[in-house]
Coordinates of C-alpha atoms and ligand atoms in Angstrom, one line a residue:
M1 CA 16.5 -24.6 20.6
S2 CA 15.4 -22.7 23.8
D3 CA 11.8 -21.8 24.1
K4 CA 12.3 -19.2 26.9
A5 CA 14.3 -15.7 26.8
K6 CA 15.6 -14.7 29.8
I7 CA 16.0 -10.8 30.5
I8 CA 17.9 -9.5 33.6
L9 CA 16.6 -6.2 34.7
D10 CA 17.9 -4.7 38.0
G11 CA 19.6 -8.1 38.9
K12 CA 16.5 -9.9 38.7
T13 CA 16.0 -12.6 35.8
Y14 CA 12.6 -12.7 34.1
E15 CA 11.6 -15.4 31.5
F16 CA 9.5 -14.9 28.5
P17 CA 8.2 -17.6 26.0
I18 CA 9.5 -17.7 22.6
V19 CA 7.2 -17.9 19.8
T20 CA 8.0 -19.6 16.3
G21 CA 6.2 -19.0 13.1
S22 CA 5.4 -21.4 10.4
E23 CA 8.4 -20.3 8.6
G24 CA 10.9 -20.4 11.4
E25 CA 10.8 -16.7 12.4
R26 CA 11.2 -16.2 16.2
A27 CA 10.3 -13.5 18.8
I28 CA 10.2 -13.1 22.2
D29 CA 6.6 -12.8 23.5
I30 CA 7.0 -9.8 25.8
S31 CA 3.2 -9.0 26.4
K32 CA 3.6 -9.5 30.3
L33 CA 6.9 -7.4 30.7
R34 CA 5.5 -4.4 31.8
D35 CA 3.2 -6.4 34.3
E36 CA 6.1 -8.4 35.7
S37 CA 8.9 -5.9 35.5
G38 CA 7.9 -2.3 35.4
F39 CA 9.9 -2.0 32.1
I40 CA 8.6 -1.5 28.5
T41 CA 10.4 -1.9 25.1
L42 CA 11.5 1.1 22.9
D43 CA 11.7 0.4 19.2
F44 CA 11.2 3.6 17.0
G45 CA 9.5 2.7 14.0
Y46 CA 8.6 -0.8 15.2
K47 CA 11.8 -2.0 13.2
N48 CA 12.1 -5.2 15.6
T49 CA 8.4 -5.2 17.2
G50 CA 6.0 -7.8 16.1
A51 CA 2.4 -6.3 16.6
T52 CA 0.5 -9.5 15.8
K53 CA 0.7 -13.0 14.5
S54 CA -0.4 -13.3 10.9
A55 CA -1.3 -16.1 8.5
I56 CA -1.7 -13.8 5.4
T57 CA 1.7 -12.7 3.9
F58 CA 5.1 -14.2 4.5
L59 CA 8.2 -11.9 3.5
D60 CA 11.7 -12.9 4.1
G61 CA 13.4 -9.4 3.3
E62 CA 16.9 -10.9 3.4
E63 CA 16.1 -13.8 0.7
G64 CA 13.7 -11.7 -1.2
I65 CA 10.7 -14.2 -0.7
L66 CA 7.1 -13.0 -0.5
H67 CA 4.4 -15.4 -0.2
Y68 CA 0.5 -14.6 -0.1
R69 CA -1.1 -17.4 2.2
G70 CA 1.9 -19.7 1.1
Y71 CA 1.9 -19.1 -2.5
P72 CA 5.0 -17.4 -4.3
I73 CA 4.4 -14.1 -5.6
E74 CA 6.0 -15.0 -8.7
Q75 CA 3.6 -17.6 -9.6
L76 CA 0.3 -15.7 -8.5
A77 CA 1.7 -12.6 -10.7
E78 CA 2.3 -15.1 -13.6
K79 CA -0.7 -17.1 -13.3
S80 CA -3.7 -15.5 -11.5
S81 CA -6.1 -12.7 -11.4
F82 CA -6.2 -9.9 -9.2
L83 CA -9.7 -10.9 -7.9
E84 CA -8.4 -14.4 -7.3
V85 CA -6.0 -13.1 -5.1
S86 CA -8.0 -10.8 -3.4
Y87 CA -10.4 -14.1 -2.4
L88 CA -7.3 -16.0 -1.4
L89 CA -5.9 -13.0 0.8
L90 CA -9.4 -12.5 2.3
N91 CA -10.4 -16.3 2.8
G92 CA -7.2 -18.1 3.2
E93 CA -7.7 -20.4 0.4
L94 CA -7.8 -20.1 -3.5
P95 CA -11.3 -20.3 -4.7
N96 CA -13.0 -23.3 -6.6
K97 CA -14.7 -22.3 -9.9
K98 CA -17.9 -21.6 -8.1
Q99 CA -16.5 -19.7 -5.5
M100 CA -14.9 -17.6 -7.7
E101 CA -17.8 -17.1 -9.9
E102 CA -19.9 -15.9 -7.0
F103 CA -17.2 -13.7 -5.6
D104 CA -16.7 -12.2 -9.2
G105 CA -20.5 -11.8 -9.4
N106 CA -20.7 -10.0 -6.0
I107 CA -18.0 -7.4 -6.8
R108 CA -19.5 -6.6 -10.4
Y109 CA -23.1 -6.2 -8.6
H110 CA -21.8 -3.5 -6.4
S111 CA -19.6 -1.6 -8.5
L112 CA -22.3 1.7 -8.9
V113 CA -21.6 4.3 -6.3
H114 CA -24.6 6.3 -4.7
E115 CA -25.8 9.0 -7.2
D116 CA -25.3 11.4 -4.4
M117 CA -21.8 10.9 -4.2
K118 CA -21.3 12.2 -7.5
R119 CA -22.0 15.9 -6.1
F120 CA -19.3 15.4 -3.4
F121 CA -16.8 15.4 -6.3
E122 CA -18.1 18.7 -7.7
F123 CA -16.9 20.7 -4.7
F124 CA -13.2 19.5 -4.6
P125 CA -10.9 22.0 -6.0
N126 CA -9.7 21.3 -9.5
N127 CA -6.3 20.3 -8.8
A128 CA -7.4 18.3 -5.6
H129 CA -5.1 15.3 -5.2
P130 CA -6.9 12.1 -6.1
M131 CA -5.5 10.5 -3.1
G132 CA -7.2 13.2 -0.7
I133 CA -10.6 12.5 -2.8
L134 CA -10.2 8.6 -2.5
S135 CA -9.6 8.7 1.4
A136 CA -12.5 11.1 1.6
M137 CA -14.8 9.2 -0.6
V138 CA -14.1 5.9 1.1
N139 CA -14.7 7.3 4.3
S140 CA -17.9 8.8 3.1
L141 CA -19.2 5.4 2.2
S142 CA -19.7 4.6 5.6
T143 CA -22.3 7.4 6.0
F144 CA -24.3 5.7 3.1
Y145 CA -24.2 2.3 4.8
P146 CA -24.5 3.2 8.4
K147 CA -24.9 -0.6 9.3
S148 CA -21.1 -1.0 8.7
Q149 CA -20.8 1.3 11.8
D150 CA -22.1 -1.5 14.1
P151 CA -19.1 -3.7 15.2
N152 CA -21.3 -6.3 16.0
R153 CA -23.2 -6.8 12.7
P154 CA -23.5 -10.1 11.6
M155 CA -20.7 -11.6 9.2
K156 CA -23.2 -11.6 6.1
D157 CA -23.0 -7.8 6.4
V158 CA -19.3 -7.4 6.9
E159 CA -19.2 -9.7 3.6
R160 CA -21.3 -7.0 2.0
T161 CA -19.2 -4.2 3.1
I162 CA -16.2 -6.0 1.8
Y163 CA -17.6 -6.5 -1.7
R164 CA -18.8 -2.7 -1.9
L165 CA -15.1 -1.7 -0.8
I166 CA -13.5 -3.7 -3.7
A167 CA -16.4 -3.0 -6.2
K168 CA -16.5 0.8 -5.7
M169 CA -13.0 1.8 -5.0
P170 CA -12.0 1.5 -8.8
T171 CA -15.2 3.6 -9.7
L172 CA -14.4 6.0 -6.9
A173 CA -10.9 6.5 -8.2
A174 CA -12.0 6.7 -12.0
I175 CA -14.6 9.6 -11.1
S176 CA -11.7 11.5 -9.4
Y177 CA -9.5 11.4 -12.6
K178 CA -12.5 12.1 -14.7
N179 CA -13.4 15.1 -12.5
N180 CA -9.9 16.5 -12.5
L181 CA -10.1 16.4 -16.7
G182 CA -13.6 18.1 -16.1
H183 CA -14.8 15.0 -18.2
P184 CA -17.9 13.2 -18.1
Y185 CA -17.8 10.0 -15.7
M186 CA -18.2 6.8 -17.2
Y187 CA -20.6 4.3 -15.3
P188 CA -19.0 0.8 -14.6
N189 CA -19.6 -1.7 -17.1
N190 CA -20.2 -5.0 -15.4
K191 CA -19.9 -7.0 -18.3
L192 CA -16.1 -6.2 -18.3
G193 CA -13.7 -7.9 -15.9
Y194 CA -12.2 -6.1 -12.9
V195 CA -9.3 -4.5 -14.5
D196 CA -10.7 -3.9 -17.6
N197 CA -13.6 -2.3 -16.3
F198 CA -11.3 0.1 -14.3
L199 CA -9.6 1.1 -17.6
Y200 CA -13.0 1.6 -19.4
M201 CA -14.0 3.8 -16.4
M202 CA -10.6 5.9 -16.8
F203 CA -10.1 6.1 -20.5
G204 CA -13.6 5.4 -22.2
M205 CA -15.7 8.3 -23.5
P206 CA -19.4 8.4 -23.9
T207 CA -18.8 9.7 -27.3
E208 CA -16.7 6.8 -28.9
D209 CA -16.4 3.0 -28.7
Y210 CA -13.7 1.9 -26.1
V211 CA -11.2 -0.6 -27.1
G212 CA -9.1 -2.1 -24.4
D213 CA -5.4 -3.2 -24.8
P214 CA -4.8 -6.8 -23.4
V215 CA -1.2 -5.7 -23.1
V216 CA -2.5 -2.7 -20.7
S217 CA -4.7 -5.0 -18.8
D218 CA -2.2 -7.7 -18.2
A219 CA 0.6 -5.2 -17.0
L220 CA -2.1 -3.8 -14.7
N221 CA -3.3 -7.1 -13.6
K222 CA 0.4 -8.1 -12.6
L223 CA 0.7 -4.8 -10.6
L224 CA -2.1 -5.0 -8.4
I225 CA -1.2 -8.5 -7.6
L226 CA 2.1 -7.4 -6.7
H227 CA 0.8 -4.7 -4.5
A228 CA -2.1 -6.7 -3.0
D229 CA -0.5 -7.1 0.5
H230 CA 2.6 -6.5 2.1
E231 CA 2.3 -7.9 5.9
Q232 CA 2.6 -5.3 8.5
N233 CA 3.7 -2.4 6.6
C234 CA 2.8 1.2 7.5
S235 CA -0.8 1.6 5.9
A236 CA -1.8 -2.2 6.9
S237 CA -0.9 -1.5 10.4
T238 CA -2.6 1.8 10.4
V239 CA -5.9 0.0 9.1
R240 CA -5.4 -2.7 12.0
M241 CA -4.7 0.0 14.3
V242 CA -7.8 2.4 13.4
G243 CA -10.0 -1.0 13.2
S244 CA -8.8 -2.3 16.7
S245 CA -10.9 0.6 18.1
Q246 CA -13.9 -0.8 16.4
A247 CA -14.3 2.1 13.9
N248 CA -16.0 0.8 10.7
L249 CA -13.9 -1.0 7.9
Y250 CA -14.6 1.8 5.6
S251 CA -12.9 4.4 7.9
A252 CA -10.0 1.9 8.7
V253 CA -9.4 1.7 5.0
S254 CA -9.9 5.6 4.6
A255 CA -6.9 5.9 7.2
G256 CA -4.9 3.2 5.4
I257 CA -5.2 5.3 2.1
A258 CA -3.9 8.2 4.0
A259 CA -1.1 6.4 5.2
L260 CA -0.1 5.0 1.9
W261 CA -0.2 8.3 0.3
G262 CA 3.0 9.6 2.0
P263 CA 6.1 9.7 -0.4
L264 CA 8.2 7.3 2.0
H265 CA 5.6 4.7 1.2
G266 CA 3.1 4.4 -1.6
G267 CA 3.4 8.0 -2.8
A268 CA 7.0 6.9 -3.9
N269 CA 6.0 6.0 -7.4
Q270 CA 4.7 9.5 -8.0
E271 CA 7.9 11.0 -6.5
V272 CA 9.8 8.6 -9.0
I273 CA 8.2 10.2 -12.1
E274 CA 8.6 13.8 -10.7
M275 CA 12.1 13.0 -9.9
L276 CA 13.0 11.7 -13.4
E277 CA 11.2 14.9 -14.9
T278 CA 13.4 17.3 -12.6
I279 CA 16.2 15.5 -13.8
R280 CA 15.2 15.9 -17.5
N281 CA 14.1 19.6 -16.9
D282 CA 17.8 20.1 -15.3
G283 CA 19.5 19.0 -18.6
G284 CA 19.4 15.2 -17.8
D285 CA 22.7 15.2 -15.7
I286 CA 22.2 12.1 -14.0
Q287 CA 25.3 11.8 -12.0
K288 CA 24.8 15.0 -10.8
W289 CA 21.7 14.1 -9.1
V290 CA 23.2 10.5 -7.9
D291 CA 25.9 12.5 -6.2
K292 CA 23.0 14.5 -4.6
A293 CA 21.2 11.5 -3.0
K294 CA 24.7 10.4 -1.6
D295 CA 25.6 13.8 0.1
K296 CA 24.7 13.7 3.5
N297 CA 24.2 17.5 3.8
D298 CA 21.5 17.2 1.0
P299 CA 17.9 16.2 2.0
F300 CA 17.5 14.7 -1.9
R301 CA 16.9 10.9 -1.9
L302 CA 16.7 9.0 -4.9
F303 CA 13.1 7.7 -5.0
G304 CA 12.3 4.3 -6.1
F305 CA 15.5 3.0 -4.4
G306 CA 16.0 1.0 -1.0
H307 CA 13.3 -0.9 1.0
R308 CA 12.8 -1.1 4.7
V309 CA 12.6 -4.6 4.6
Y310 CA 14.3 -5.9 1.3
K311 CA 17.7 -5.7 1.8
N312 CA 18.9 -7.8 -1.0
F313 CA 16.3 -7.7 -3.5
D314 CA 12.6 -6.9 -3.7
P315 CA 11.3 -10.0 -5.6
R316 CA 8.5 -7.6 -7.0
A317 CA 10.7 -5.4 -8.5
I318 CA 12.3 -8.5 -10.5
I319 CA 8.8 -9.5 -11.7
I320 CA 7.8 -6.0 -12.4
K321 CA 11.0 -5.1 -14.4
K322 CA 10.5 -7.9 -16.9
A323 CA 6.9 -6.6 -17.2
C324 CA 8.0 -3.0 -17.7
D325 CA 10.4 -4.2 -20.5
E326 CA 7.7 -6.2 -22.1
V327 CA 5.1 -3.2 -21.8
L328 CA 7.5 -0.6 -23.2
K329 CA 8.6 -3.1 -26.2
K330 CA 5.0 -4.1 -27.1
M331 CA 3.6 -0.4 -26.6
G332 CA 6.9 0.9 -28.8
V333 CA 7.0 3.7 -26.1
N334 CA 9.5 6.5 -27.1
D335 CA 10.0 8.8 -24.0
P336 CA 13.0 10.8 -22.6
V337 CA 11.7 10.3 -19.1
L338 CA 11.9 6.7 -19.3
D339 CA 15.3 6.9 -21.2
I340 CA 16.4 8.8 -17.7
A341 CA 15.1 6.0 -15.6
R342 CA 17.1 3.3 -17.7
R343 CA 20.1 5.2 -17.4
L344 CA 19.8 6.0 -13.6
E345 CA 19.3 2.4 -12.8
E346 CA 22.6 1.4 -14.6
I347 CA 24.4 4.3 -12.8
A348 CA 22.8 3.8 -9.3
L349 CA 23.6 -0.2 -9.7
K350 CA 27.2 0.5 -10.3
D351 CA 27.8 3.2 -7.8
E352 CA 29.8 1.8 -4.3
Y353 CA 27.5 4.0 -2.3
F354 CA 24.3 1.9 -3.5
I355 CA 26.1 -1.2 -3.6
E356 CA 27.5 -0.9 0.1
R357 CA 23.9 0.1 1.3
K358 CA 22.2 -2.6 -0.7
L359 CA 19.9 0.1 -2.4
Y360 CA 18.4 -1.1 -5.6
P361 CA 15.4 -0.2 -7.5
N362 CA 12.0 -1.1 -5.8
V363 CA 8.7 -1.9 -7.1
D364 CA 7.8 1.9 -7.0
F365 CA 10.7 2.5 -9.4
Y366 CA 9.3 0.2 -12.1
S367 CA 5.7 0.5 -11.4
G368 CA 5.8 4.4 -12.0
I369 CA 7.3 3.9 -15.3
I370 CA 4.6 1.2 -16.4
Y371 CA 1.9 3.6 -15.2
R372 CA 3.4 6.6 -17.1
A373 CA 3.7 4.0 -20.5
I374 CA 0.1 3.2 -20.2
N375 CA -1.0 7.0 -20.0
I376 CA -2.1 6.8 -16.0
P377 CA -1.5 10.4 -15.0
T378 CA 1.5 10.9 -12.4
R379 CA -1.0 11.8 -9.5
M380 CA -2.7 8.8 -10.0
F381 CA 0.1 6.4 -9.3
T382 CA -0.7 6.2 -5.5
V383 CA -4.5 5.6 -6.3
M384 CA -3.4 2.4 -8.4
F385 CA -1.2 1.4 -5.6
A386 CA -4.3 1.8 -3.0
L387 CA -6.7 -0.3 -5.5
G388 CA -4.0 -3.1 -5.4
R389 CA -3.6 -2.8 -1.7
L390 CA -7.3 -2.6 -0.8
P391 CA -7.7 -6.7 -0.5
G392 CA -4.6 -6.7 1.9
W393 CA -5.8 -4.0 4.0
I394 CA -9.3 -5.9 4.3
A395 CA -7.4 -9.2 5.0
Q396 CA -5.5 -7.4 7.7
W397 CA -8.7 -5.7 9.1
K398 CA -10.5 -9.1 9.1
E399 CA -7.8 -11.2 10.6
M400 CA -7.5 -8.5 13.7
V401 CA -11.2 -8.6 14.2
E402 CA -11.4 -12.5 13.9
N403 CA -8.5 -12.8 16.5
K404 CA -10.2 -10.6 18.6
E405 CA -7.1 -8.2 19.0
P406 CA -7.3 -5.6 21.6
I407 CA -7.3 -2.0 21.2
G408 CA -3.8 -0.6 19.6
R409 CA -2.1 1.6 22.4
P410 CA 1.6 1.5 22.6
R411 CA 3.3 3.0 25.2
Q412 CA 6.1 6.0 25.5
I413 CA 9.0 7.2 27.5
Y414 CA 8.3 10.5 28.6
T415 CA 10.9 13.0 27.8
G416 CA 9.1 16.3 28.6
A417 CA 9.3 18.8 31.7
T418 CA 8.4 17.1 35.0
K419 CA 5.8 18.5 37.3
R420 CA 5.7 22.4 37.4
D421 CA 3.2 24.9 38.7
Y422 CA 1.1 27.1 36.6
V423 CA 2.2 30.9 36.6
A424 CA -0.5 33.4 35.8
L425 CA 0.2 35.1 32.4
M426 CA 0.9 38.7 34.2
D427 CA 3.4 37.1 36.3
R428 CA 5.1 35.4 33.6
K429 CA 8.5 36.8 32.2
Ligands
LIG1 N1 18.7 7.5 -1.8 C1 19.7 7.9 -1.2 N2 20.3 7.1 0.0 C2 19.6 6.4 0.7 C3 18.2 5.9 0.1 C4 17.7 6.7 -1.5 N3 16.8 6.4 -2.0 N4 17.4 5.1 0.6 C5 18.5 4.9 1.7 N5 19.5 5.6 1.8 C6 20.7 5.4 2.5 C7 20.5 6.4 3.8 O1 20.8 7.7 3.8 C8 21.3 5.4 4.8 O2 22.7 6.0 4.6 P1 23.6 5.8 5.8 O3 23.9 4.4 6.5 O4 24.9 6.4 5.4 O5 23.2 6.9 7.0 C9 21.1 4.3 4.3 O6 21.0 4.2 2.9 C10 20.0 3.1 5.1 O7 19.0 4.0 4.9 P2 17.6 4.1 6.0 O8 16.9 5.2 5.7 O9 18.2 3.7 7.4 O10 16.6 2.8 5.5 P3 15.3 2.5 5.8 O11 15.3 1.0 5.7 O12 14.8 3.1 7.1 O13 14.5 3.3 4.8 C11 13.1 3.7 2.7 C12 13.8 2.6 3.8 C13 12.4 3.2 1.8 C14 12.2 4.7 3.6 C15 14.4 4.5 2.1 O14 15.2 3.8 1.3 C16 13.8 5.7 1.1 O15 13.7 6.7 1.7 N6 13.8 5.3 -0.2 C17 13.3 6.4 -1.2 C18 11.7 6.2 -1.0 C19 11.1 5.2 -1.6 O16 11.4 4.7 -2.5 N7 10.2 4.6 -0.9 C20 9.3 3.4 -1.3 C21 9.8 2.1 -0.7 S1 8.8 0.6 -1.6 C22 7.3 1.1 -1.4 C23 6.7 0.3 -0.2 O17 6.6 -0.9 0.1 O18 5.9 1.0 0.5

């Protein structure tokens, strides 16, 4: 196999090294292209552009493979816990017992948010979207911990920032939910594990004893693991990009939350349920909506179908579909919207349009259904995704810092007006 790529530009041949990853992926390293030839590459949406070398997550969209630090997602979802996976993503190796206890202890220790932060929540409008609140609150954390703004701070401080972020995100998310309902906030109960503590802060009330449901915590633990990282996706790239300017970690993660909010990324899980409700309210004619999704003159798309990188199947969707069936069965859920989801899945999977384009339900299709079944409100769905993705974002940020990557600064091909002279307002037609 050749280790050089030749590119002929204006009759001159340039040679560039070929880089091979540990799973055999190959790239042409064009980092000297502009210096040597004056050309740049043009790649809308970075569909063919590798922006970094990364040792965190391996993903093969054609084969439906997803590994975190080499471990198959199927094994982690089946056997691990979200905190253990977080440790793995951040540190590259699974923890031993002592390391796990320390990590867990540090996360529990930092779960409270500063009392002053509670006041911020009071000033958001009642119907404020929890993703907007979460992004703002995570950014605000940097003002409570000003040392985090120093790009040269010692690793010990960075570690504390990482613990704080992982520990406080569920607390902030739960407060935003309680605030929305007008219910009193629940302080974290550090005797509980990460997932149970979050469910307690969401669904507990100071007036009654809270009894958790292991079926619900298991399902949530799986969902968080499945979402924990997905290599250079829109939000992870955003976190790396913002972090590359040496902005603090809280701000970089806050930007990642904003990127995740969009309906083409994490926001799709909310859109899935809203779409199913629309279909139900419209009389439940699923074929009509499938036809709309196929109509090129209609902007409607089936949310929860298709994926930018998985073109045969999404391994996460297979795991989560199984978990989804289990949760619905164990909880005895009877919900017309979920019936529509099942029928929609059946119809779309048999439809030539979807088969030809390899469009099948993605992780957001099933995660939306599980969240609904376990009573997470629709507008909180993307917040759940953000909770899961947090360790991935931090690992991506950490890798970018440790690799001393340069500030992200893409180029462009300018297509605007060429140089022209300013004309005074009174002289303009
Ligand atoms: N419904 C109907 N048609 C679709 C859909 C859909 N959900 N997704 C793609 N297509 C069609 C698209 O119109 C195009 O058709 P044609 O070749 O005739 O022009 C073809 O399939 C290829 O689509 P694309 O837009 O080029 O595919 P993409 O890889 O650029 O986009 C996507 C991927 C996820 C943005 C897109 O499939 C989509 O908008 N899906 C719905 C939103 C969604 O569920 N997003 C969550 C993704 S998973 C969460 C995550 O990992 O962030």
